[in-house]
Amino acid sequence: MNPFSHLLDATVVIAGYPILWREIIGNLFGLASAVGGMKRVVWAWPVGIVGNILLFTVFLGGVFDTPQNLDLYGQAGRQVMFLIVSAYGWYQWRAARLRGIRECQDTDPSRSIVSEPTEAAVEPHWATARQRLTMVGVAVVGTIVCAWLFSALGSWGPWSDAWIFVGSMLATYGMAKGWTEFWLIWIGVDLVGIPLLLAAGYYPSAVLYIVYAGFVIWGFVVWARLQQNTSLEQVDRQTHSITV
């Protein structure tokens, strides 16, 4: 076995169950990305991409011969989706941050994107009524289509897997757009993902979903407060301009 294969297949036994190190590490990168997303910093996206690559190999258990030996095509497919949407989000946030730098001129433009910027990359805001209806339509139709596809491919738990894939896509896109609702979509993903992963034996991922459930509630509150404070500041500025 070459060193790469040894690293790829390395496991740790927890409570009698062999767990892949790459599942643990991939989920830690995912958690770090979520923290960065809540703080609205650009490094959230590249960190998340590293986790996506690791977890892609984990959820194709039958292909990569993991201890679970189960294929969850929705879980694996969403890692690919994350790579694509994260590249878009990375570009969007970085462009917004650079615009803020040019406008404020109080941050060194040569700073690494890993450093936390003076200006946040995106301002939280609610989606419009039309955007919400579109998200609901995509959620329903997308889940039905993906469930059929995953079932045909032989995915384990195709309906749950389908919603997790579609919900994750919507939540990640909402994060890139700065919609506060994306945290609520993540809650719906977690509620389905936890029992699915526990039943499939992906215990580190299931535990992280439980952590995510609390984290996304916290993130939603943080973004909602930021949005409320921004609205109040805008009202104060408008009132001040009128009185002056």
PDB file of N, CA, C and O in Angstrom, residues 89-123:
ATOM      1  N   GLY A  89     -19.620  31.626  -4.995  1.00  0.00           N
ATOM      2  CA  GLY A  89     -19.686  32.419  -3.777  1.00  0.00           C
ATOM      3  C   GLY A  89     -18.366  33.085  -3.454  1.00  0.00           C
ATOM      4  O   GLY A  89     -18.328  34.244  -3.014  1.00  0.00           O
ATOM      5  N   TRP A  90     -17.270  32.342  -3.651  1.00  0.00           N
ATOM      6  CA  TRP A  90     -15.933  32.887  -3.420  1.00  0.00           C
ATOM      7  C   TRP A  90     -15.703  34.113  -4.302  1.00  0.00           C
ATOM      8  O   TRP A  90     -15.236  35.165  -3.838  1.00  0.00           O
ATOM      9  N   TYR A  91     -16.061  33.990  -5.576  1.00  0.00           N
ATOM     10  CA  TYR A  91     -15.900  35.107  -6.503  1.00  0.00           C
ATOM     11  C   TYR A  91     -16.773  36.299  -6.092  1.00  0.00           C
ATOM     12  O   TYR A  91     -16.316  37.443  -6.071  1.00  0.00           O
ATOM     13  N   GLN A  92     -18.041  36.021  -5.745  1.00  0.00           N
ATOM     14  CA  GLN A  92     -18.974  37.081  -5.388  1.00  0.00           C
ATOM     15  C   GLN A  92     -18.517  37.837  -4.144  1.00  0.00           C
ATOM     16  O   GLN A  92     -18.511  39.066  -4.109  1.00  0.00           O
ATOM     17  N   TRP A  93     -18.143  37.085  -3.106  1.00  0.00           N
ATOM     18  CA  TRP A  93     -17.755  37.708  -1.845  1.00  0.00           C
ATOM     19  C   TRP A  93     -16.433  38.455  -1.983  1.00  0.00           C
ATOM     20  O   TRP A  93     -16.248  39.524  -1.413  1.00  0.00           O
ATOM     21  N   ARG A  94     -15.500  37.851  -2.710  1.00  0.00           N
ATOM     22  CA  ARG A  94     -14.209  38.501  -2.885  1.00  0.00           C
ATOM     23  C   ARG A  94     -14.367  39.791  -3.676  1.00  0.00           C
ATOM     24  O   ARG A  94     -13.745  40.814  -3.354  1.00  0.00           O
ATOM     25  N   ALA A  95     -15.202  39.777  -4.712  1.00  0.00           N
ATOM     26  CA  ALA A  95     -15.451  40.984  -5.497  1.00  0.00           C
ATOM     27  C   ALA A  95     -16.100  42.066  -4.633  1.00  0.00           C
ATOM     28  O   ALA A  95     -15.733  43.242  -4.709  1.00  0.00           O
ATOM     29  N   ALA A  96     -17.070  41.656  -3.787  1.00  0.00           N
ATOM     30  CA  ALA A  96     -17.741  42.617  -2.908  1.00  0.00           C
ATOM     31  C   ALA A  96     -16.758  43.196  -1.900  1.00  0.00           C
ATOM     32  O   ALA A  96     -16.789  44.389  -1.583  1.00  0.00           O
ATOM     33  N   ARG A  97     -15.874  42.345  -1.389  1.00  0.00           N
ATOM     34  CA  ARG A  97     -14.884  42.798  -0.408  1.00  0.00           C
ATOM     35  C   ARG A  97     -13.923  43.796  -1.042  1.00  0.00           C
ATOM     36  O   ARG A  97     -13.590  44.828  -0.443  1.00  0.00           O
ATOM     37  N   LEU A  98     -13.468  43.511  -2.265  1.00  0.00           N
ATOM     38  CA  LEU A  98     -12.551  44.417  -2.951  1.00  0.00           C
ATOM     39  C   LEU A  98     -13.223  45.754  -3.247  1.00  0.00           C
ATOM     40  O   LEU A  98     -12.579  46.805  -3.181  1.00  0.00           O
ATOM     41  N   ARG A  99     -14.530  45.712  -3.555  1.00  0.00           N
ATOM     42  CA  ARG A  99     -15.261  46.973  -3.759  1.00  0.00           C
ATOM     43  C   ARG A  99     -15.287  47.781  -2.468  1.00  0.00           C
ATOM     44  O   ARG A  99     -15.123  49.002  -2.480  1.00  0.00           O
ATOM     45  N   GLY A 100     -15.497  47.075  -1.346  1.00  0.00           N
ATOM     46  CA  GLY A 100     -15.500  47.758  -0.057  1.00  0.00           C
ATOM     47  C   GLY A 100     -14.152  48.358   0.270  1.00  0.00           C
ATOM     48  O   GLY A 100     -14.064  49.454   0.834  1.00  0.00           O
ATOM     49  N   ILE A 101     -13.075  47.653  -0.103  1.00  0.00           N
ATOM     50  CA  ILE A 101     -11.728  48.165   0.136  1.00  0.00           C
ATOM     51  C   ILE A 101     -11.501  49.444  -0.661  1.00  0.00           C
ATOM     52  O   ILE A 101     -10.973  50.434  -0.148  1.00  0.00           O
ATOM     53  N   ARG A 102     -11.906  49.428  -1.925  1.00  0.00           N
ATOM     54  CA  ARG A 102     -11.709  50.608  -2.765  1.00  0.00           C
ATOM     55  C   ARG A 102     -12.514  51.793  -2.260  1.00  0.00           C
ATOM     56  O   ARG A 102     -12.077  52.939  -2.336  1.00  0.00           O
ATOM     57  N   GLU A 103     -13.709  51.506  -1.718  1.00  0.00           N
ATOM     58  CA  GLU A 103     -14.559  52.587  -1.235  1.00  0.00           C
ATOM     59  C   GLU A 103     -14.066  53.153   0.088  1.00  0.00           C
ATOM     60  O   GLU A 103     -14.091  54.350   0.326  1.00  0.00           O
ATOM     61  N   CYS A 104     -13.604  52.263   0.981  1.00  0.00           N
ATOM     62  CA  CYS A 104     -13.215  52.707   2.323  1.00  0.00           C
ATOM     63  C   CYS A 104     -11.761  53.160   2.382  1.00  0.00           C
ATOM     64  O   CYS A 104     -11.416  54.057   3.156  1.00  0.00           O
ATOM     65  N   GLN A 105     -10.895  52.509   1.587  1.00  0.00           N
ATOM     66  CA  GLN A 105      -9.476  52.847   1.567  1.00  0.00           C
ATOM     67  C   GLN A 105      -8.831  52.759   2.953  1.00  0.00           C
ATOM     68  O   GLN A 105      -7.880  53.479   3.257  1.00  0.00           O
ATOM     69  N   ASP A 106      -9.369  51.896   3.815  1.00  0.00           N
ATOM     70  CA  ASP A 106      -8.774  51.749   5.143  1.00  0.00           C
ATOM     71  C   ASP A 106      -8.279  50.330   5.374  1.00  0.00           C
ATOM     72  O   ASP A 106      -7.949  49.959   6.493  1.00  0.00           O
ATOM     73  N   THR A 107      -8.231  49.533   4.302  1.00  0.00           N
ATOM     74  CA  THR A 107      -7.736  48.171   4.400  1.00  0.00           C
ATOM     75  C   THR A 107      -6.682  47.958   3.328  1.00  0.00           C
ATOM     76  O   THR A 107      -6.867  48.383   2.197  1.00  0.00           O
ATOM     77  N   ASP A 108      -5.592  47.317   3.666  1.00  0.00           N
ATOM     78  CA  ASP A 108      -4.516  47.062   2.715  1.00  0.00           C
ATOM     79  C   ASP A 108      -4.991  46.100   1.637  1.00  0.00           C
ATOM     80  O   ASP A 108      -5.328  44.954   1.937  1.00  0.00           O
ATOM     81  N   PRO A 109      -5.041  46.506   0.372  1.00  0.00           N
ATOM     82  CA  PRO A 109      -5.520  45.618  -0.704  1.00  0.00           C
ATOM     83  C   PRO A 109      -4.671  44.367  -0.880  1.00  0.00           C
ATOM     84  O   PRO A 109      -5.126  43.404  -1.480  1.00  0.00           O
ATOM     85  N   SER A 110      -3.440  44.379  -0.371  1.00  0.00           N
ATOM     86  CA  SER A 110      -2.564  43.219  -0.539  1.00  0.00           C
ATOM     87  C   SER A 110      -2.803  42.149   0.511  1.00  0.00           C
ATOM     88  O   SER A 110      -2.131  41.131   0.514  1.00  0.00           O
ATOM     89  N   ARG A 111      -3.747  42.366   1.418  1.00  0.00           N
ATOM     90  CA  ARG A 111      -4.005  41.384   2.468  1.00  0.00           C
ATOM     91  C   ARG A 111      -4.453  40.055   1.878  1.00  0.00           C
ATOM     92  O   ARG A 111      -5.129  40.008   0.865  1.00  0.00           O
ATOM     93  N   SER A 112      -4.081  38.979   2.547  1.00  0.00           N
ATOM     94  CA  SER A 112      -4.515  37.654   2.114  1.00  0.00           C
ATOM     95  C   SER A 112      -6.011  37.515   2.309  1.00  0.00           C
ATOM     96  O   SER A 112      -6.591  38.078   3.240  1.00  0.00           O
ATOM     97  N   ILE A 113      -6.662  36.732   1.426  1.00  0.00           N
ATOM     98  CA  ILE A 113      -8.099  36.511   1.587  1.00  0.00           C
ATOM     99  C   ILE A 113      -8.380  35.662   2.819  1.00  0.00           C
ATOM    100  O   ILE A 113      -9.518  35.549   3.253  1.00  0.00           O
ATOM    101  N   VAL A 114      -7.324  35.056   3.410  1.00  0.00           N
ATOM    102  CA  VAL A 114      -7.527  34.267   4.621  1.00  0.00           C
ATOM    103  C   VAL A 114      -7.682  35.180   5.820  1.00  0.00           C
ATOM    104  O   VAL A 114      -8.207  34.810   6.851  1.00  0.00           O
ATOM    105  N   SER A 115      -7.222  36.418   5.709  1.00  0.00           N
ATOM    106  CA  SER A 115      -7.352  37.364   6.815  1.00  0.00           C
ATOM    107  C   SER A 115      -8.767  37.902   6.856  1.00  0.00           C
ATOM    108  O   SER A 115      -9.404  38.098   5.828  1.00  0.00           O
ATOM    109  N   GLU A 116      -9.238  38.182   8.048  1.00  0.00           N
ATOM    110  CA  GLU A 116     -10.589  38.715   8.192  1.00  0.00           C
ATOM    111  C   GLU A 116     -10.603  40.175   7.797  1.00  0.00           C
ATOM    112  O   GLU A 116      -9.842  40.978   8.322  1.00  0.00           O
ATOM    113  N   PRO A 117     -11.450  40.591   6.886  1.00  0.00           N
ATOM    114  CA  PRO A 117     -11.431  41.953   6.390  1.00  0.00           C
ATOM    115  C   PRO A 117     -12.085  42.927   7.352  1.00  0.00           C
ATOM    116  O   PRO A 117     -12.888  42.557   8.200  1.00  0.00           O
ATOM    117  N   THR A 118     -11.715  44.213   7.166  1.00  0.00           N
ATOM    118  CA  THR A 118     -12.380  45.255   7.947  1.00  0.00           C
ATOM    119  C   THR A 118     -13.843  45.347   7.546  1.00  0.00           C
ATOM    120  O   THR A 118     -14.735  45.489   8.380  1.00  0.00           O
ATOM    121  N   GLU A 119     -14.093  45.249   6.241  1.00  0.00           N
ATOM    122  CA  GLU A 119     -15.455  45.302   5.731  1.00  0.00           C
ATOM    123  C   GLU A 119     -15.952  43.896   5.439  1.00  0.00           C
ATOM    124  O   GLU A 119     -15.272  43.118   4.788  1.00  0.00           O
ATOM    125  N   ALA A 120     -17.135  43.551   5.908  1.00  0.00           N
ATOM    126  CA  ALA A 120     -17.703  42.229   5.650  1.00  0.00           C
ATOM    127  C   ALA A 120     -17.956  42.076   4.155  1.00  0.00           C
ATOM    128  O   ALA A 120     -18.180  43.046   3.429  1.00  0.00           O
ATOM    129  N   ALA A 121     -17.929  40.813   3.695  1.00  0.00           N
ATOM    130  CA  ALA A 121     -18.035  40.559   2.262  1.00  0.00           C
ATOM    131  C   ALA A 121     -19.453  40.739   1.729  1.00  0.00           C
ATOM    132  O   ALA A 121     -19.641  40.967   0.542  1.00  0.00           O
ATOM    133  N   VAL A 122     -20.470  40.610   2.582  1.00  0.00           N
ATOM    134  CA  VAL A 122     -21.843  40.663   2.112  1.00  0.00           C
ATOM    135  C   VAL A 122     -22.738  41.213   3.214  1.00  0.00           C
ATOM    136  O   VAL A 122     -22.442  41.041   4.404  1.00  0.00           O
ATOM    137  N   GLU A 123     -23.792  41.917   2.818  1.00  0.00           N
ATOM    138  CA  GLU A 123     -24.758  42.449   3.779  1.00  0.00           C
ATOM    139  C   GLU A 123     -25.991  41.545   3.798  1.00  0.00           C
ATOM    140  O   GLU A 123     -26.604  41.314   2.755  1.00  0.00           O
TER     141      GLU A 123
END
